[in-house]
Amino acid sequence: MWPFWAPSRRGAVDRALTLAGLAPGERFVDLGCGDGRVLAAAARRGAQVVGIEYDPDLVEQARRRLERAGLPGEIVHGDIFEVDIDAEVIFTYLTPGTLQELTPRFQAMAPGTRLVTLDFAVPDLEPEQSTKTLNLYRLPARERPPATKTGWPAGATLVVTVPDRQSLTCIELLHAGGPVELAVSPELLGAAAVKVGRSETGTGRPVAVDLRWEGAPEGTLVVGRIAVDAGATHPVYALFATEEGGHWELTDAAAAQLDRRLRSGPPPQSSVELLEAASAVA
């Protein structure tokens, strides 16, 4: 397992269940159910709910939530890649890399099963409906067509993230085809856990790369590199700061300008300074 958990937002949960068309009596499964808040919302709509969760502390939280509310439901302590899934509606709030790993399971579900994801789309599949934060798939879903251009989405990635807890950055690479071999610089591995969603793929297919930042002292600037298949490296700049976070894609020229600035003086201490140092943002 690759643990990363953040609570689902209440308003988003209600919209997700409505988008999925969840009806009373339907079997509902939350993959990575966390503290059980999504299960409680689905149970209040009359669904038969099952949550699958790997973290034992969250398993107990989810069970207590249902018990306190007097709601029926089952919480399974297990691995979402191994536990049997029997559902008419599946909910997930999982990272792109994990969703990509789960895609074969999704595509093998009973025809007509509805899958709704919060915040992150399934990299390989075409949603039936989408909003700003939600994606609905009717399984088995259509695959995204392969791209004609392969490689990284931009010259570099710049991130401002929180200093005191885990956070996530997601990058999607369009692969040239074949085995996926990821090389990560020591600087980046010291600050983040890195997960790739595919070990092998076709030409022009997406590969999800998740970076789970582990937190660092305020003002820490991490400069690292990711390379796939011994090809072109993708620079990643991450500043740990209490200001509002952000994710920017830089052109090659902007990344080169930022590198020159980092070599010539003290490191920038805010996203404004970083962007000014880069001088151009794609």
Coordinates of C-alpha atoms in Angstrom, one line a residue:
M1 CA 0.0 0.0 0.0
W2 CA 1.0 3.6 -0.5
P3 CA -0.7 5.5 2.3
F4 CA -2.1 9.0 1.7
W5 CA -5.3 10.1 3.3
A6 CA -7.2 13.3 3.3
P7 CA -10.9 13.7 4.4
S8 CA -13.5 14.1 1.7
R9 CA -15.3 17.4 1.8
R10 CA -19.0 17.2 2.8
G11 CA -20.4 19.2 0.0
A12 CA -18.3 17.3 -2.6
V13 CA -19.5 14.0 -1.1
D14 CA -23.2 14.9 -1.5
R15 CA -22.5 16.0 -5.1
A16 CA -20.6 12.8 -5.8
L17 CA -23.5 10.6 -4.6
T18 CA -26.0 12.6 -6.6
L19 CA -23.8 12.4 -9.7
A20 CA -23.6 8.6 -9.3
G21 CA -27.4 8.4 -9.0
L22 CA -27.1 6.4 -5.8
A23 CA -30.5 4.9 -5.0
P24 CA -31.9 3.2 -1.9
G25 CA -30.9 -0.4 -1.6
E26 CA -28.0 -0.2 -4.0
R27 CA -24.6 -1.7 -3.0
F28 CA -22.1 1.0 -2.4
V29 CA -18.4 0.5 -1.8
D30 CA -15.9 3.2 -0.7
L31 CA -12.3 2.2 -1.6
G32 CA -10.1 3.7 1.0
C33 CA -13.0 4.8 3.2
G34 CA -10.9 6.7 5.8
D35 CA -13.0 7.8 8.7
G36 CA -16.3 6.7 7.2
R37 CA -17.9 10.0 6.4
V38 CA -18.7 9.0 2.8
L39 CA -20.2 5.7 4.0
A40 CA -22.4 7.6 6.5
A41 CA -23.7 9.9 3.7
A42 CA -24.4 6.9 1.4
A43 CA -26.1 5.0 4.2
R44 CA -28.4 7.9 5.0
R45 CA -29.6 7.6 1.4
G46 CA -30.5 4.0 2.0
A47 CA -27.6 2.3 0.3
Q48 CA -26.0 -0.9 1.5
V49 CA -22.5 0.4 2.4
V50 CA -19.1 -1.3 2.6
G51 CA -15.9 0.5 3.3
I52 CA -12.4 -0.9 2.6
E53 CA -9.6 0.6 4.6
Y54 CA -6.0 -0.4 5.2
D55 CA -5.2 1.8 8.2
P56 CA -6.5 0.1 11.4
D57 CA -7.0 3.4 13.2
L58 CA -9.2 4.7 10.4
V59 CA -11.1 1.4 10.4
E60 CA -12.1 2.0 14.0
Q61 CA -13.0 5.6 13.3
A62 CA -15.2 4.6 10.5
R63 CA -16.9 1.9 12.6
R64 CA -17.5 4.3 15.4
R65 CA -19.0 6.9 13.0
L66 CA -21.6 4.5 11.7
E67 CA -22.4 3.2 15.2
R68 CA -22.8 6.6 16.7
A69 CA -25.2 7.6 13.8
G70 CA -27.1 4.3 14.1
L71 CA -26.4 3.5 10.5
P72 CA -25.9 0.0 9.1
G73 CA -22.7 -0.8 7.2
E74 CA -19.6 -2.9 7.1
I75 CA -16.0 -1.8 7.4
V76 CA -13.4 -4.2 6.0
H77 CA -9.8 -4.0 7.2
G78 CA -7.9 -4.9 4.0
D79 CA -6.0 -4.0 0.9
I80 CA -8.1 -2.4 -1.9
F81 CA -6.1 -4.3 -4.4
E82 CA -7.1 -7.7 -2.9
V83 CA -10.5 -7.4 -1.2
D84 CA -13.4 -8.6 -3.3
I85 CA -15.6 -5.7 -4.6
D86 CA -19.3 -6.3 -5.1
A87 CA -21.0 -2.9 -5.8
E88 CA -23.3 -1.1 -8.1
V89 CA -21.7 2.2 -7.1
I90 CA -18.0 2.7 -6.2
F91 CA -16.6 5.9 -4.7
T92 CA -12.9 6.8 -4.5
Y93 CA -10.8 9.7 -3.2
L94 CA -7.5 8.2 -4.3
T95 CA -4.4 9.5 -6.1
P96 CA -3.9 9.2 -9.8
G97 CA -1.1 6.6 -9.4
T98 CA -3.3 4.4 -7.3
L99 CA -6.3 4.8 -9.6
Q100 CA -4.1 3.8 -12.5
E101 CA -3.0 0.7 -10.7
L102 CA -6.7 -0.1 -10.0
T103 CA -7.8 0.3 -13.6
P104 CA -7.7 -3.4 -14.5
R105 CA -9.9 -4.1 -11.5
F106 CA -12.3 -1.3 -12.5
Q107 CA -12.5 -2.6 -16.1
A108 CA -13.3 -6.1 -14.9
M109 CA -16.3 -5.0 -12.8
A110 CA -19.9 -6.0 -13.8
P111 CA -21.1 -4.0 -16.8
G112 CA -22.9 -0.9 -15.7
T113 CA -21.1 -0.4 -12.4
R114 CA -20.8 3.3 -11.7
L115 CA -17.5 4.7 -10.4
V116 CA -17.2 8.2 -9.1
T117 CA -13.9 9.8 -8.2
L118 CA -13.2 13.0 -6.3
D119 CA -10.5 15.5 -7.4
F120 CA -8.5 13.0 -9.5
A121 CA -9.5 11.3 -12.7
V122 CA -8.6 7.8 -13.7
P123 CA -5.7 8.4 -16.0
D124 CA -6.5 5.8 -18.6
L125 CA -10.3 6.1 -18.8
E126 CA -12.8 8.5 -20.4
P127 CA -15.4 9.7 -17.9
E128 CA -19.1 9.7 -18.8
Q129 CA -19.6 12.9 -16.9
S130 CA -17.3 15.4 -15.3
T131 CA -17.4 18.5 -13.1
K132 CA -14.6 20.6 -11.7
T133 CA -14.0 18.1 -8.9
L134 CA -15.8 14.9 -9.8
N135 CA -15.7 12.2 -12.5
L136 CA -18.3 9.6 -13.2
Y137 CA -17.4 6.4 -15.1
R138 CA -19.8 3.6 -16.2
L139 CA -17.7 0.5 -16.3
P140 CA -16.2 -0.9 -18.3
A141 CA -15.3 2.6 -19.5
R142 CA -13.8 3.7 -22.8
E143 CA -10.0 4.1 -22.8
R144 CA -8.5 7.5 -23.5
P145 CA -7.1 7.5 -27.0
P146 CA -3.3 7.5 -27.2
A147 CA -1.5 10.8 -27.6
T148 CA 0.6 11.6 -30.7
K149 CA 3.1 13.5 -28.6
T150 CA 5.0 11.9 -25.8
G151 CA 7.1 13.2 -22.9
W152 CA 6.6 15.4 -19.9
P153 CA 3.8 18.0 -19.9
A154 CA 6.2 20.9 -19.4
G155 CA 9.9 21.8 -18.9
A156 CA 9.6 21.6 -15.1
T157 CA 7.2 21.6 -12.2
L158 CA 7.2 24.2 -9.4
V159 CA 5.3 23.4 -6.2
V160 CA 4.6 25.4 -3.0
T161 CA 3.4 23.0 -0.3
V162 CA 2.8 22.8 3.5
P163 CA 5.7 22.4 5.9
D164 CA 4.0 20.4 8.7
R165 CA 2.1 17.5 7.1
Q166 CA 1.8 15.3 4.0
S167 CA 0.7 16.8 0.7
L168 CA 0.5 15.6 -2.8
T169 CA 1.7 16.7 -6.3
C170 CA 0.6 14.8 -9.4
I171 CA 2.3 14.8 -12.8
E172 CA 1.1 12.9 -15.9
L173 CA 3.7 11.7 -18.3
L174 CA 2.8 10.6 -21.9
H175 CA 5.0 7.5 -22.3
A176 CA 6.8 6.4 -25.5
G177 CA 5.8 2.8 -24.8
G178 CA 7.3 -0.3 -23.1
P179 CA 8.6 -0.8 -19.6
V180 CA 8.3 2.3 -17.3
E181 CA 11.6 2.8 -15.5
L182 CA 11.6 5.8 -13.1
A183 CA 14.8 7.4 -11.7
V184 CA 14.5 10.0 -8.9
S185 CA 17.3 12.2 -7.6
P186 CA 18.4 11.8 -4.0
E187 CA 17.3 15.4 -3.2
L188 CA 13.8 14.6 -4.2
L189 CA 13.7 11.1 -2.6
G190 CA 14.7 12.8 0.7
A191 CA 11.6 15.0 0.7
A192 CA 9.0 12.9 -1.1
A193 CA 7.8 9.4 -1.7
V194 CA 7.3 8.8 -5.4
K195 CA 4.8 6.5 -6.9
V196 CA 4.3 5.6 -10.6
G197 CA 1.0 4.2 -11.8
R198 CA 2.3 1.8 -14.5
S199 CA 5.2 -0.6 -14.8
E200 CA 4.6 -1.0 -18.6
T201 CA 2.4 0.8 -21.1
G202 CA 1.7 1.5 -24.7
T203 CA 3.0 4.4 -26.9
G204 CA 1.2 7.7 -26.1
R205 CA -0.4 6.3 -23.0
P206 CA -0.5 8.3 -19.7
V207 CA 1.6 7.3 -16.8
A208 CA 0.7 8.9 -13.4
V209 CA 3.6 10.1 -11.2
D210 CA 2.5 11.0 -7.6
L211 CA 4.8 12.8 -5.2
R212 CA 3.8 12.6 -1.6
W213 CA 5.6 15.3 0.3
E214 CA 6.5 14.4 3.8
G215 CA 6.8 17.9 5.2
A216 CA 9.9 19.9 6.0
P217 CA 10.8 23.1 8.0
E218 CA 9.3 26.4 6.8
G219 CA 11.3 27.9 4.0
T220 CA 12.9 24.7 2.8
L221 CA 13.5 24.6 -0.9
V222 CA 14.0 21.2 -2.6
V223 CA 15.4 21.0 -6.1
G224 CA 15.3 17.5 -7.6
R225 CA 15.0 15.6 -10.9
I226 CA 12.8 12.8 -12.2
A227 CA 13.8 10.8 -15.3
V228 CA 11.9 8.0 -17.1
D229 CA 13.6 5.3 -19.1
A230 CA 17.0 7.1 -19.0
G231 CA 15.4 9.9 -21.1
A232 CA 15.1 13.6 -20.5
T233 CA 15.0 14.7 -16.9
H234 CA 12.1 16.7 -15.4
P235 CA 13.2 19.2 -12.8
V236 CA 10.9 19.6 -9.7
Y237 CA 11.2 22.6 -7.4
A238 CA 9.3 22.5 -4.1
L239 CA 9.1 25.2 -1.5
F240 CA 7.7 24.4 2.0
A241 CA 5.8 27.5 3.1
T242 CA 2.6 28.4 5.1
E243 CA 1.3 30.6 2.3
E244 CA -1.4 29.2 0.0
G245 CA 0.0 26.2 -2.0
G246 CA 0.2 26.0 -5.7
H247 CA 1.4 24.0 -8.7
W248 CA 2.9 25.6 -11.8
E249 CA 4.3 24.2 -15.0
L250 CA 7.5 26.0 -16.2
T251 CA 8.9 26.2 -19.7
D252 CA 12.4 24.9 -20.3
A253 CA 13.6 28.6 -20.5
A254 CA 11.9 29.4 -17.2
A255 CA 13.5 26.4 -15.5
A256 CA 16.9 27.4 -16.8
Q257 CA 16.4 31.0 -15.6
L258 CA 15.4 29.7 -12.1
D259 CA 18.5 27.5 -12.0
R260 CA 20.7 30.5 -12.7
R261 CA 19.0 32.4 -10.0
L262 CA 19.5 29.6 -7.5
R263 CA 23.2 29.4 -8.3
S264 CA 23.8 33.1 -7.9
G265 CA 22.1 34.0 -4.7
P266 CA 20.0 33.0 -1.6
P267 CA 17.0 30.8 -2.4
P268 CA 13.6 32.5 -2.9
Q269 CA 11.4 32.4 0.2
S270 CA 7.9 32.6 -1.4
S271 CA 6.0 31.6 -4.5
V272 CA 6.1 35.2 -5.8
E273 CA 9.9 35.2 -5.5
L274 CA 10.2 31.8 -7.2
L275 CA 8.0 32.8 -10.1
E276 CA 9.8 36.1 -10.5
A277 CA 13.1 34.2 -10.5
A278 CA 11.7 31.9 -13.2
S279 CA 10.6 35.0 -15.1
A280 CA 8.1 33.0 -17.2
V281 CA 5.4 30.5 -16.5
A282 CA 3.9 28.3 -19.1

